[in-house]
mmCIF file of C-alpha atoms and ligand atoms in Angstrom:
data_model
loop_
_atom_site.group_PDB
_atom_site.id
_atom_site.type_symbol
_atom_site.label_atom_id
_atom_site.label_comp_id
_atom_site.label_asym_id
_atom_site.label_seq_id
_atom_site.Cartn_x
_atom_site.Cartn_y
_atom_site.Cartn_z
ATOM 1 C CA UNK A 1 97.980 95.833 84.798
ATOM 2 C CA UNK A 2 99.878 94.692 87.889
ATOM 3 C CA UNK A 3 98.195 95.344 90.985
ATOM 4 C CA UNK A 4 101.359 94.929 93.646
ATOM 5 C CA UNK A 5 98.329 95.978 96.292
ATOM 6 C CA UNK A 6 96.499 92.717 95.474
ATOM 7 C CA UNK A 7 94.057 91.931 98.271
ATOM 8 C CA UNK A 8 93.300 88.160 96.579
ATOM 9 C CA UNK A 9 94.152 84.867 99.685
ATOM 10 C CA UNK A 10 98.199 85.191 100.219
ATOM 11 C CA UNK A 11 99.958 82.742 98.099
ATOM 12 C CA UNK A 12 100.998 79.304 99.331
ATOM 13 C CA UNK A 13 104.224 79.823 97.889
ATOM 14 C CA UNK A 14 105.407 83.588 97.328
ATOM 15 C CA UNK A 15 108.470 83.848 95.842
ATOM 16 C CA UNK A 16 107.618 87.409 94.756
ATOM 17 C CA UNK A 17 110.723 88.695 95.888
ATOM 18 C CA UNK A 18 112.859 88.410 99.008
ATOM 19 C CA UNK A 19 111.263 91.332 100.830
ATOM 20 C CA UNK A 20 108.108 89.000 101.419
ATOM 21 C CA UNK A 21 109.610 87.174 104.991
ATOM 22 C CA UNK A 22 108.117 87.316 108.140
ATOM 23 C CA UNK A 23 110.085 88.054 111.365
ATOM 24 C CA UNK A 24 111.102 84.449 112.727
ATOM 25 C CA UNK A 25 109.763 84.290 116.369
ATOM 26 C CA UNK A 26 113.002 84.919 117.900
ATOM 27 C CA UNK A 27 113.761 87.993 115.587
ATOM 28 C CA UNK A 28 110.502 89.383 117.274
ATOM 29 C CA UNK A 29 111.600 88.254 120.408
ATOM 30 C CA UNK A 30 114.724 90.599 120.190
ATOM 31 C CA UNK A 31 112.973 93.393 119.100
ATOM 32 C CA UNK A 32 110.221 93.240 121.771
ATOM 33 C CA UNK A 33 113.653 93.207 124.211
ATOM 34 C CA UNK A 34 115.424 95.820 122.524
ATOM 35 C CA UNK A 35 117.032 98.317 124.796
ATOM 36 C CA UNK A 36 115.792 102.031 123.161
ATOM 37 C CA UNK A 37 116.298 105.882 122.721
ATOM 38 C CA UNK A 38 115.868 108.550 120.134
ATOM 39 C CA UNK A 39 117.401 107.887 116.800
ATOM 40 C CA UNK A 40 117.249 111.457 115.514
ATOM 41 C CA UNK A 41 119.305 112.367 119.028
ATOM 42 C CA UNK A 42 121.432 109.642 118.463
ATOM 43 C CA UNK A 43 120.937 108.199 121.566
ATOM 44 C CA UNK A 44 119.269 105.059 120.422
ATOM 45 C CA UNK A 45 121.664 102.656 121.953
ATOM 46 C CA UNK A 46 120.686 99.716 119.568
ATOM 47 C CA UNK A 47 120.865 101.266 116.399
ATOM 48 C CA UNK A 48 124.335 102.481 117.553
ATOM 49 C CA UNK A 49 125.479 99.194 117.818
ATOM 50 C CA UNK A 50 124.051 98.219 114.753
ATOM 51 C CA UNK A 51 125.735 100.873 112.579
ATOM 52 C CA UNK A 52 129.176 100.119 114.552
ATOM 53 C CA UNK A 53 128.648 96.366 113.378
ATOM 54 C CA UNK A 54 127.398 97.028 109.786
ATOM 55 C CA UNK A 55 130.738 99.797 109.485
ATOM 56 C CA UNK A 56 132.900 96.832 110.311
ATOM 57 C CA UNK A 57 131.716 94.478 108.218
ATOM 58 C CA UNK A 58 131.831 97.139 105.531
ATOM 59 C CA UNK A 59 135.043 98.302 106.338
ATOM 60 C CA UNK A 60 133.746 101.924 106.676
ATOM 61 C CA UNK A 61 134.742 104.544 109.309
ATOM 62 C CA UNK A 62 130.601 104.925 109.760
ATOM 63 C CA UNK A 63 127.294 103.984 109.015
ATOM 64 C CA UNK A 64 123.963 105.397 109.119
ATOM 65 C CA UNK A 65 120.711 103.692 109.700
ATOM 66 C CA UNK A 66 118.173 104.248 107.157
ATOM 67 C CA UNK A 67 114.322 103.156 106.550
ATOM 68 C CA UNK A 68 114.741 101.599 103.329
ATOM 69 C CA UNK A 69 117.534 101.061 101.015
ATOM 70 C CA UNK A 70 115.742 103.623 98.169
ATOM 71 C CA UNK A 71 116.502 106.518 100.565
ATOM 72 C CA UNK A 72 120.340 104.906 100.844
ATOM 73 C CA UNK A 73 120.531 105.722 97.287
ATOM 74 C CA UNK A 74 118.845 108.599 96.692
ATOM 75 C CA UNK A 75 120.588 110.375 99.965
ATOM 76 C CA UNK A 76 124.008 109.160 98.128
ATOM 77 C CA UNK A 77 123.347 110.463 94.805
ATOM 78 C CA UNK A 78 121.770 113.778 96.728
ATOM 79 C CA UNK A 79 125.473 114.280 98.022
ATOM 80 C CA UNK A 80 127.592 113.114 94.726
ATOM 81 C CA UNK A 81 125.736 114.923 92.642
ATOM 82 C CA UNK A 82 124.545 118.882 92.174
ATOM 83 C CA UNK A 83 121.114 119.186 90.341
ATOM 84 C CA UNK A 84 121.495 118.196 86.869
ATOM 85 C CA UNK A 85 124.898 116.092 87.607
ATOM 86 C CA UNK A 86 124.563 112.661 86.167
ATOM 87 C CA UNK A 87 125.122 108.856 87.480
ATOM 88 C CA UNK A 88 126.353 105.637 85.507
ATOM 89 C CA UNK A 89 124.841 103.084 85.757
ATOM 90 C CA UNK A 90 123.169 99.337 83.964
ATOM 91 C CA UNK A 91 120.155 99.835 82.090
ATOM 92 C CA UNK A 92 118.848 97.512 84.279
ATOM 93 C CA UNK A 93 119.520 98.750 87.759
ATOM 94 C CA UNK A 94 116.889 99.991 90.008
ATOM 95 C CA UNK A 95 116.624 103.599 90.568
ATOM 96 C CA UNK A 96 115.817 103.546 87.187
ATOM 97 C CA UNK A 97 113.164 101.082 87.186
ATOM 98 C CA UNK A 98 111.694 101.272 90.823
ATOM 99 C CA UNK A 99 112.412 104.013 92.755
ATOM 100 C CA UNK A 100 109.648 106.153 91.182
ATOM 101 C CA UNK A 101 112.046 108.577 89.364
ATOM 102 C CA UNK A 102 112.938 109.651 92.803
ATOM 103 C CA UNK A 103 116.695 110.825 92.206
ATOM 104 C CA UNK A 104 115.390 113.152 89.298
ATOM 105 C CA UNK A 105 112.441 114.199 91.504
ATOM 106 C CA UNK A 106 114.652 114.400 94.702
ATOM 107 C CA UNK A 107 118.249 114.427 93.820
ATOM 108 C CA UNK A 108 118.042 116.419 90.639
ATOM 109 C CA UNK A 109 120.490 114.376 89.290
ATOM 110 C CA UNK A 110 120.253 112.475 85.853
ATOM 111 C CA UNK A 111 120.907 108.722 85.361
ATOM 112 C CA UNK A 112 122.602 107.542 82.468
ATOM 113 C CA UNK A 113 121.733 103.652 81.628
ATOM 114 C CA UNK A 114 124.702 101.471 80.406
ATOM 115 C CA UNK A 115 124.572 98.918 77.991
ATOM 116 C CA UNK A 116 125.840 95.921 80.519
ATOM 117 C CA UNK A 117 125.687 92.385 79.856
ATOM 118 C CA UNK A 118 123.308 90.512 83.088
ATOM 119 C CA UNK A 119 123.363 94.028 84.690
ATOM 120 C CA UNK A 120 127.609 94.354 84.641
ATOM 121 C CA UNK A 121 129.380 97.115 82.551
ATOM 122 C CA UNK A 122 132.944 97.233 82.238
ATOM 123 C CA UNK A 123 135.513 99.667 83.055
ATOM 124 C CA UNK A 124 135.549 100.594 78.957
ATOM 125 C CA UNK A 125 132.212 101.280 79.086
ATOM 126 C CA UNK A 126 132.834 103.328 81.519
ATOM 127 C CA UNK A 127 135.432 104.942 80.031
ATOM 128 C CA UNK A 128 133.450 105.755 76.969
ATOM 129 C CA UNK A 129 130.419 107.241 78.803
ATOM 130 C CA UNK A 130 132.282 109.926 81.320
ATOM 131 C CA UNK A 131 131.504 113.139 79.739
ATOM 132 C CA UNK A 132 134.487 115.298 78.979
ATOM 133 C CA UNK A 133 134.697 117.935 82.061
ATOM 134 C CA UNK A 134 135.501 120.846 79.489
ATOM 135 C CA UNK A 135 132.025 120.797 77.093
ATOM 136 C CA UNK A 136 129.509 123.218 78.527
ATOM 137 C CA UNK A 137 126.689 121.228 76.609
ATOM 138 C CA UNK A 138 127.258 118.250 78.937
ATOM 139 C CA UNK A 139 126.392 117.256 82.068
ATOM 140 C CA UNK A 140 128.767 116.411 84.436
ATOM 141 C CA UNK A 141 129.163 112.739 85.411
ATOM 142 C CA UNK A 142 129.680 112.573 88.873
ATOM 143 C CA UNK A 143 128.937 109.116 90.174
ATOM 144 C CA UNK A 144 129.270 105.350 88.746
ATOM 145 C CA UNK A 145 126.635 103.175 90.908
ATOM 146 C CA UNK A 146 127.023 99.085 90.920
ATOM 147 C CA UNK A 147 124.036 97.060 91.945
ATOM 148 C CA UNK A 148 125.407 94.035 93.518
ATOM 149 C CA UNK A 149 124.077 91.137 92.931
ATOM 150 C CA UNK A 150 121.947 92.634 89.909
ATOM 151 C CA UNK A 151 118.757 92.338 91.021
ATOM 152 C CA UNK A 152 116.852 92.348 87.476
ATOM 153 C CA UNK A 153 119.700 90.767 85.474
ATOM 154 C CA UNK A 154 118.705 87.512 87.566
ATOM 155 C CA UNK A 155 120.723 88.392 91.203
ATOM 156 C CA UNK A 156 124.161 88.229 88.909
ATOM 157 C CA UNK A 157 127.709 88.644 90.850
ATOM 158 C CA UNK A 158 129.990 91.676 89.480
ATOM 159 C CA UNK A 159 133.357 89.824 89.495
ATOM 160 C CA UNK A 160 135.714 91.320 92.388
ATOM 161 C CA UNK A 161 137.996 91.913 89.585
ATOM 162 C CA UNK A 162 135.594 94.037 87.265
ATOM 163 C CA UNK A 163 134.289 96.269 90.362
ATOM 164 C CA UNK A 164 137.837 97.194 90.636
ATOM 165 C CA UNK A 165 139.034 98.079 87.102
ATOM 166 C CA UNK A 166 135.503 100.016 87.246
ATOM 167 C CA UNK A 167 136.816 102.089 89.854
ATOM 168 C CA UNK A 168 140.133 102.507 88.567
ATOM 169 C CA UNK A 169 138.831 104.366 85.745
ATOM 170 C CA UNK A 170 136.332 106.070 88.081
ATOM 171 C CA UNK A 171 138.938 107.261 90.253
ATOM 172 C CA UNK A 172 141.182 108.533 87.387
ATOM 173 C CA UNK A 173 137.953 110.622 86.255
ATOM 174 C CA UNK A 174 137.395 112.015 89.770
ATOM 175 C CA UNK A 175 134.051 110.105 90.130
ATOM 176 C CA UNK A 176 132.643 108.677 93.177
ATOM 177 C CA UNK A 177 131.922 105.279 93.400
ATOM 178 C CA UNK A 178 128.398 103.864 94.831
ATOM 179 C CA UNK A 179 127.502 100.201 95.548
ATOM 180 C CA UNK A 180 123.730 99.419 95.979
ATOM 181 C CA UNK A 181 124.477 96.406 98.291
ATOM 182 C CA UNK A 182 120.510 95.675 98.792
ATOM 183 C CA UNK A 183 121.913 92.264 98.181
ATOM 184 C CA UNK A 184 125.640 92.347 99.039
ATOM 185 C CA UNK A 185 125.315 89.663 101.199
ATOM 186 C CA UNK A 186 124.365 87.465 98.957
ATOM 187 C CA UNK A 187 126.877 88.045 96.849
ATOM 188 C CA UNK A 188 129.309 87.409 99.855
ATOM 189 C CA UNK A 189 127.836 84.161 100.256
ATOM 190 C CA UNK A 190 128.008 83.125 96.645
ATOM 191 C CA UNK A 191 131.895 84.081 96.207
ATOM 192 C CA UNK A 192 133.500 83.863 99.737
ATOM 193 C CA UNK A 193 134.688 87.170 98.829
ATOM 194 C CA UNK A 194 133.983 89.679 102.349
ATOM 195 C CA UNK A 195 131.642 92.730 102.565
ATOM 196 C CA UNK A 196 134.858 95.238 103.348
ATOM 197 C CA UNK A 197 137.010 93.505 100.183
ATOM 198 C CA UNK A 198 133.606 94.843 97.302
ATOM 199 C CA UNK A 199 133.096 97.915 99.796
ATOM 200 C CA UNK A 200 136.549 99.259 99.815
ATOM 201 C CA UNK A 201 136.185 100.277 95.965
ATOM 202 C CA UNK A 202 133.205 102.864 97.308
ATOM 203 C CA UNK A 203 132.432 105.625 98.426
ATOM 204 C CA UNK A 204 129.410 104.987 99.576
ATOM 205 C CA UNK A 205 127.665 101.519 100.117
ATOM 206 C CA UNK A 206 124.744 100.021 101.837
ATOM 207 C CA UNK A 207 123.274 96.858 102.897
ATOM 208 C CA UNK A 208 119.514 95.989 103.097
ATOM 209 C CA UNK A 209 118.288 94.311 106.268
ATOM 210 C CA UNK A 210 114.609 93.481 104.592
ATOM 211 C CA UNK A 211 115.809 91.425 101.659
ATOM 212 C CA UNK A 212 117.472 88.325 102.297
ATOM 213 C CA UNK A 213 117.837 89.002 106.089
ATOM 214 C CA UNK A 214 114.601 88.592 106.657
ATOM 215 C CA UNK A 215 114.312 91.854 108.850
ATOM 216 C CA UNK A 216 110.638 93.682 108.466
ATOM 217 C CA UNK A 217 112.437 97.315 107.675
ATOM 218 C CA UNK A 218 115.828 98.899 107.032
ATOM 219 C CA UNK A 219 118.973 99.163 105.332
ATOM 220 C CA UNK A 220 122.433 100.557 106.455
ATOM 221 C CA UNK A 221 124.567 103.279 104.561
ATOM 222 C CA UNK A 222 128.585 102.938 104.938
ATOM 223 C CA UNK A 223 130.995 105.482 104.176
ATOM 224 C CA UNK A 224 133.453 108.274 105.135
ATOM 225 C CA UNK A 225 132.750 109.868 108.850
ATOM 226 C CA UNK A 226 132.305 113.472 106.397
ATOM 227 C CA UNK A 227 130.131 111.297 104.280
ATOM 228 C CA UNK A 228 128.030 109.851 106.820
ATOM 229 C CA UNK A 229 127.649 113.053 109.043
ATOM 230 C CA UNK A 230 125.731 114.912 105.301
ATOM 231 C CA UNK A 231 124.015 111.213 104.999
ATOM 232 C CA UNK A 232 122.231 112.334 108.546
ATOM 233 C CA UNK A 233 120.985 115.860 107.419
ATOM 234 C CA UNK A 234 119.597 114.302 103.925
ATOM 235 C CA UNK A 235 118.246 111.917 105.804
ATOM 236 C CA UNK A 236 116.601 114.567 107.957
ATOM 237 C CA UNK A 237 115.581 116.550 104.909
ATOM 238 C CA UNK A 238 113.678 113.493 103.884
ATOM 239 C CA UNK A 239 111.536 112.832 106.708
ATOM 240 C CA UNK A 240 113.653 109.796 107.181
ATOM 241 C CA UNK A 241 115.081 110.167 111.219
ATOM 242 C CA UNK A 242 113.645 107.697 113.066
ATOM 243 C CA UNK A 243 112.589 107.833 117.414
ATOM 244 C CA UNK A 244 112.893 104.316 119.006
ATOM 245 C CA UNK A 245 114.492 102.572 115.975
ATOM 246 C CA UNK A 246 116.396 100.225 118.143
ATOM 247 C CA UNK A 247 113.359 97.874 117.589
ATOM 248 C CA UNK A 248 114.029 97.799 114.535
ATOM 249 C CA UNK A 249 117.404 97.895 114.710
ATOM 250 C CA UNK A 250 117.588 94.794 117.025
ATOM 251 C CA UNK A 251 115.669 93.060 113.914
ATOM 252 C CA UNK A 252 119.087 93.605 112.076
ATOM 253 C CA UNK A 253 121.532 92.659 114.570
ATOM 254 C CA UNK A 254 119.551 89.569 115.040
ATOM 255 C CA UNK A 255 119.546 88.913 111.347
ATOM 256 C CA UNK A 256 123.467 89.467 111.408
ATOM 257 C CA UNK A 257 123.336 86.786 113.962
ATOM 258 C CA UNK A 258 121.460 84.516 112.187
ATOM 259 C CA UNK A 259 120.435 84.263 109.069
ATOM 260 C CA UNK A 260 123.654 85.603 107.244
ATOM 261 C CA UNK A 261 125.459 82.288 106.734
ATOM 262 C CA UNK A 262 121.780 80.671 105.572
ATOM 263 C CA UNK A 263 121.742 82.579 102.596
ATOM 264 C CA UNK A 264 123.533 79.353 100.561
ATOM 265 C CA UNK A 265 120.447 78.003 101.374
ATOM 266 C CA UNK A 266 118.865 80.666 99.108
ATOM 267 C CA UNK A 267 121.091 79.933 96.268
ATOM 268 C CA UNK A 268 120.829 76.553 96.175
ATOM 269 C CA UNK A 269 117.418 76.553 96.248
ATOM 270 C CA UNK A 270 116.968 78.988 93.633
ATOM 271 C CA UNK A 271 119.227 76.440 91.501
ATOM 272 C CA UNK A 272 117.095 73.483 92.270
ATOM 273 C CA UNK A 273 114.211 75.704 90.786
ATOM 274 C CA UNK A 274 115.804 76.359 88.279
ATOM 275 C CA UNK A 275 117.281 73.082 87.575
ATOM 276 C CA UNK A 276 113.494 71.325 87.625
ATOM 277 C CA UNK A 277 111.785 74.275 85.594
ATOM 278 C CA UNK A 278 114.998 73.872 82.655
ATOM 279 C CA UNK A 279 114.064 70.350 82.890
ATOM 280 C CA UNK A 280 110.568 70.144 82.840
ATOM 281 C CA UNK A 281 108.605 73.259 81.841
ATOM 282 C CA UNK A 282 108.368 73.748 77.959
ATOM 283 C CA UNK A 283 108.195 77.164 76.305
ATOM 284 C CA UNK A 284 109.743 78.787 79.624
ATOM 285 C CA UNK A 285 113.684 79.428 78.611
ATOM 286 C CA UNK A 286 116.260 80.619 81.201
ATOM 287 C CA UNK A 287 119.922 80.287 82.269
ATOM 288 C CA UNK A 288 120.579 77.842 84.375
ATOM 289 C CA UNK A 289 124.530 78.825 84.186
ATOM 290 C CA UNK A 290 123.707 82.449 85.111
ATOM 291 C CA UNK A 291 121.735 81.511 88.566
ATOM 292 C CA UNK A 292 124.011 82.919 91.364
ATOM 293 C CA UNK A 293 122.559 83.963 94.129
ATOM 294 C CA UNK A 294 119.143 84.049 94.963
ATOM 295 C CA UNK A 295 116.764 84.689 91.534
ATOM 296 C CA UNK A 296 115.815 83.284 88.392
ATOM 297 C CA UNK A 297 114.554 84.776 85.658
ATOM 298 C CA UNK A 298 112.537 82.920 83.272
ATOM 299 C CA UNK A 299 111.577 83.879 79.905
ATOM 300 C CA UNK A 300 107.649 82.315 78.697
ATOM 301 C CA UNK A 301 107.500 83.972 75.489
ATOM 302 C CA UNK A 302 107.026 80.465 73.817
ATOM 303 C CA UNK A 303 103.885 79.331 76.291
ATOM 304 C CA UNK A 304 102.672 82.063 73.780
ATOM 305 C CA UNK A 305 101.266 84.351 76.847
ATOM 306 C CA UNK A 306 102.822 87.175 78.839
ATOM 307 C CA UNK A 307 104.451 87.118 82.112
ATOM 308 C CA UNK A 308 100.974 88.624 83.681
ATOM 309 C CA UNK A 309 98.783 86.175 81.871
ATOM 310 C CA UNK A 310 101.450 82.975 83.015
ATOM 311 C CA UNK A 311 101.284 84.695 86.446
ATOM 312 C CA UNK A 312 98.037 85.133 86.927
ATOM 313 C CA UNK A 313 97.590 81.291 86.084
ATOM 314 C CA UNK A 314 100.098 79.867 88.308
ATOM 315 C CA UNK A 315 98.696 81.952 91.812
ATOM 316 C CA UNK A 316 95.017 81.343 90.946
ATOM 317 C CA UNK A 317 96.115 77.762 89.864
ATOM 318 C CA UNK A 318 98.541 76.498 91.943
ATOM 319 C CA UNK A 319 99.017 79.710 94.364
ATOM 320 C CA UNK A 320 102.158 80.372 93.421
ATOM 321 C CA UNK A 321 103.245 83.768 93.019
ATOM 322 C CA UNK A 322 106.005 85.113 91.148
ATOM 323 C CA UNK A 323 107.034 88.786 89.332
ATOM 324 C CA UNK A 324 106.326 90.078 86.289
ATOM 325 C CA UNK A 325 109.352 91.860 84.858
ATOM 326 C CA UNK A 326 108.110 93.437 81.703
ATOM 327 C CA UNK A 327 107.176 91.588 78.285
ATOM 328 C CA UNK A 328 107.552 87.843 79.044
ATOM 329 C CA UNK A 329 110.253 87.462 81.788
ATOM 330 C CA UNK A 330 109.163 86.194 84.731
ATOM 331 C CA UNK A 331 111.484 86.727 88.392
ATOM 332 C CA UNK A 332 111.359 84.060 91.097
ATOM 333 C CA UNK A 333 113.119 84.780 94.125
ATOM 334 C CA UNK A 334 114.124 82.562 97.042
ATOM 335 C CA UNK A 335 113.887 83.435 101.018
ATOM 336 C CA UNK A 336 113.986 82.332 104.447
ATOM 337 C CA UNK A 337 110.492 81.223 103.959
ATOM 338 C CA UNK A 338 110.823 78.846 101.648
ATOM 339 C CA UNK A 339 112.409 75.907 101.731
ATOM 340 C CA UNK A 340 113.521 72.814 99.728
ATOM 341 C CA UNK A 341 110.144 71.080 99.483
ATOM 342 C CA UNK A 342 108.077 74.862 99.019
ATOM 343 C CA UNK A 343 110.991 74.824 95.707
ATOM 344 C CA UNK A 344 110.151 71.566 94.542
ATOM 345 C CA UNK A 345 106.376 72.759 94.555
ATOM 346 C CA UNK A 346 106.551 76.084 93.021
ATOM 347 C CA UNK A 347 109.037 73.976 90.055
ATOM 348 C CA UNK A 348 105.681 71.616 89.816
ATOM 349 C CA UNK A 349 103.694 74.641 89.536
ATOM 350 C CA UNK A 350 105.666 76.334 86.858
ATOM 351 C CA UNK A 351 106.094 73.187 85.141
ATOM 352 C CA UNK A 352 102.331 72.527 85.019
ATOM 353 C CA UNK A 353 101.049 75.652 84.250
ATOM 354 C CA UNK A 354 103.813 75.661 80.951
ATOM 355 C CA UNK A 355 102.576 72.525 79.966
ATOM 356 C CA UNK A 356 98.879 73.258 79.706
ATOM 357 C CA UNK A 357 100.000 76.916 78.524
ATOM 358 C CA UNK A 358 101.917 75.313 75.655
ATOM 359 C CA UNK A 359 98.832 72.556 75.324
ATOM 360 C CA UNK A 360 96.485 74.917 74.281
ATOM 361 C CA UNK A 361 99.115 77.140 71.979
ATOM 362 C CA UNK A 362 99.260 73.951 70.044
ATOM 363 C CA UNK A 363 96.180 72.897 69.861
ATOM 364 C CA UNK A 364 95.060 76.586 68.848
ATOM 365 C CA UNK A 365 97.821 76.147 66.348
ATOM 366 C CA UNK A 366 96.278 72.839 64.684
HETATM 367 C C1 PLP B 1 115.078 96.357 96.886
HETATM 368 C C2 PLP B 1 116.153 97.087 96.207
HETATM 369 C C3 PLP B 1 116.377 98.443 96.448
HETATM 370 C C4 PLP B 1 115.497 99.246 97.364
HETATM 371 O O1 PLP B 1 115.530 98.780 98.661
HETATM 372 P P1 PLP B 1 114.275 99.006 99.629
HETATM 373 O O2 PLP B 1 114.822 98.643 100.964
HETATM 374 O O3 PLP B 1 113.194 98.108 99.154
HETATM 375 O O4 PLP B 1 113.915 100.451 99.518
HETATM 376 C C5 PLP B 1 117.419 99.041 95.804
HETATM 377 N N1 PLP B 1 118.213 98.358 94.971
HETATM 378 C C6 PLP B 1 118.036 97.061 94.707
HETATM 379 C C7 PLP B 1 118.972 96.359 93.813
HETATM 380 C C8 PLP B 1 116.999 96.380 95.304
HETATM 381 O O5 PLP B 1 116.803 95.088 95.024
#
């Protein structure tokens, strides 16, 4: 079993995900200075100016602070949907997977996975899956929801071109349209293509700042001023208003600031680990065409152990720590805190650890 609460030395190299930075110094520095008020007032003067930013660079009319970027989705499929109303959506995205069954729970509303290719459906797929509006046996489809980048297809970019014929055929249908941005930015980075051009094909959208931006908590919800105003009171429903967020707010302005145009970095760091593990680490399989943004998946089925059991050997080995993503896929994902030479390490690591994995699979095989 995965114990995500592991209480073993921290890693020398965690490329767990891109949630696991630390505030830089000066981040902290701007929070500790961070004029305040209450949030749930609206009077927190920071956070104001941080939704005012993050609705520009969406292209929204507003914006809504938010602890995490689970409650942006679950407080936008609370307001597309009715209980028992249904969502479209890849088979791979993550309110299915990680969000502890929270819209059915919450929300009441249903998710129906699509068969996507790396985590993007097209419009026909769409197209195929509405429910017709008339049959009283059906649920009514209500929302299509993008993940961009696709976080467990391996952080891959929905085409500007695809998110739009997608919404064509959502709009025709009278559905809304919902972007999990958690990593919009990085998509933004990998295709020069800005936040407002994706975000104008939604109804609602969100950013997170504790991914890639390195902030320590938050994410930002875009959309209509009508939209935005019922994203408060869900918000309120679930516990989620905040006092003095402007501490935490400043986190995200300063990430804005900062570490926006770094995320190349990211990518082409995740490429040079995947480049060296392609290259070096037999038995571990993954596309090095399909790296985009900021993750790699890698498959170890033919080190002939799971992704725990490989996992487990390269932290306690080489403490290196990676994800487990079911069966034999492993997820490495690159941050703000590691860099170049902390790549070229971890690639060592994997490397290593497949070569004495696939060592004793043939000498067991002998
Ligand atoms: C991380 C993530 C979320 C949830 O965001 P949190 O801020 O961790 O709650 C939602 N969708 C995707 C694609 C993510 O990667």
């Amino acid at each position: 079993m995965t114990d995500l609460h592991d209480a073993a030395a921290p890693p020398r190299i965690d490329l767990f995900s891109d949630t696991v930075t630390r505030p830089t110094d000066s981040m902290r520095a701007a929070m500790a200075a961070a004029e305040v008020g209450d949030e749930q007032l609206g009077e927190d003067p920071t956070t104001n100016r941080l939704t005012a930013r993050v609705a520009e660079l969406l292209g929204t009319e507003d914006a809504m602070f938010a602890p995490s970027g689970a409650m942006c989705n679950l407080v936008s499929y609370a307001i597309h949907c009715r209980p028992g109303d249904e969502v479209l959506l890849d088979r791979t995205a993550h309110p299915i997977h990680y969000e502890v069954g929270g819209v059915a729970a919450v929300a009441g509303a249903q998710l129906q996975p699509l068969a996507g290719r790396r985590g993007i459906f097209s419009a026909a797929d769409v197209e195929r899956h509405v429910r017709p509006p008339a049959d009283h046996h059906q649920p009514r489809t209500r929302v299509v929801s993008i993940e961009q980048t696709a976080n467990a297809a391996g952080g891959t970019v929905w085409p500007l071109e695809t998110v739009a014929q997608v919404a064509e055929v959502a709009r025709a249908h009278g559905l809304a349209m919902h972007l999990d941005g958690a990593r919009l930015l990085n998509a933004v980075a990998a295709t020069g293509v800005p936040a407002s051009e994706w975000c104008r094909h939604f109804d609602s959208c969100w950013i997170d700042l504790s991914k890639g931006l390195g902030c320590p908590v938050g994410a930002v919800l875009g959309g209509s001023r009508a939209f935005i105003a019922e994203a408060r009171r869900v918000k309120q429903r679930l516990g989620g208003s905040l006092r003095q967020s402007g501490i935490l707010a400043a986190a995200g302005l300063h990430a804005l600031d900062h570490h926006v145009e770094r995320l190349a970095e990211d990518h082409a760091n995740a490429k040079l680990l995947a480049g060296l593990v392609a290259a070096g680490a037999p038995g571990v399989s993954l596309d090095l065409q399909g790296v985009e943004s900021n993750i790699v998946i890698m498959d170890v089925e033919a080190t002939g152990v799971t992704a725990e059991r490989f996992l487990e050997r390269l932290r306690t080995a080489h403490g290196v720590r990676c994800s487990p993503m079911g069966g034999t896929l492993v997820r490495a994902v690159t941050h703000l805190d590691v860099d170049a030479d902390a790549v070229r390490s971890a690639a060592a690591a994997i490397v290593s650890t497949a070569q004495e994995l696939r060592a004793r699979l043939v000498g067991s095989a002998t």
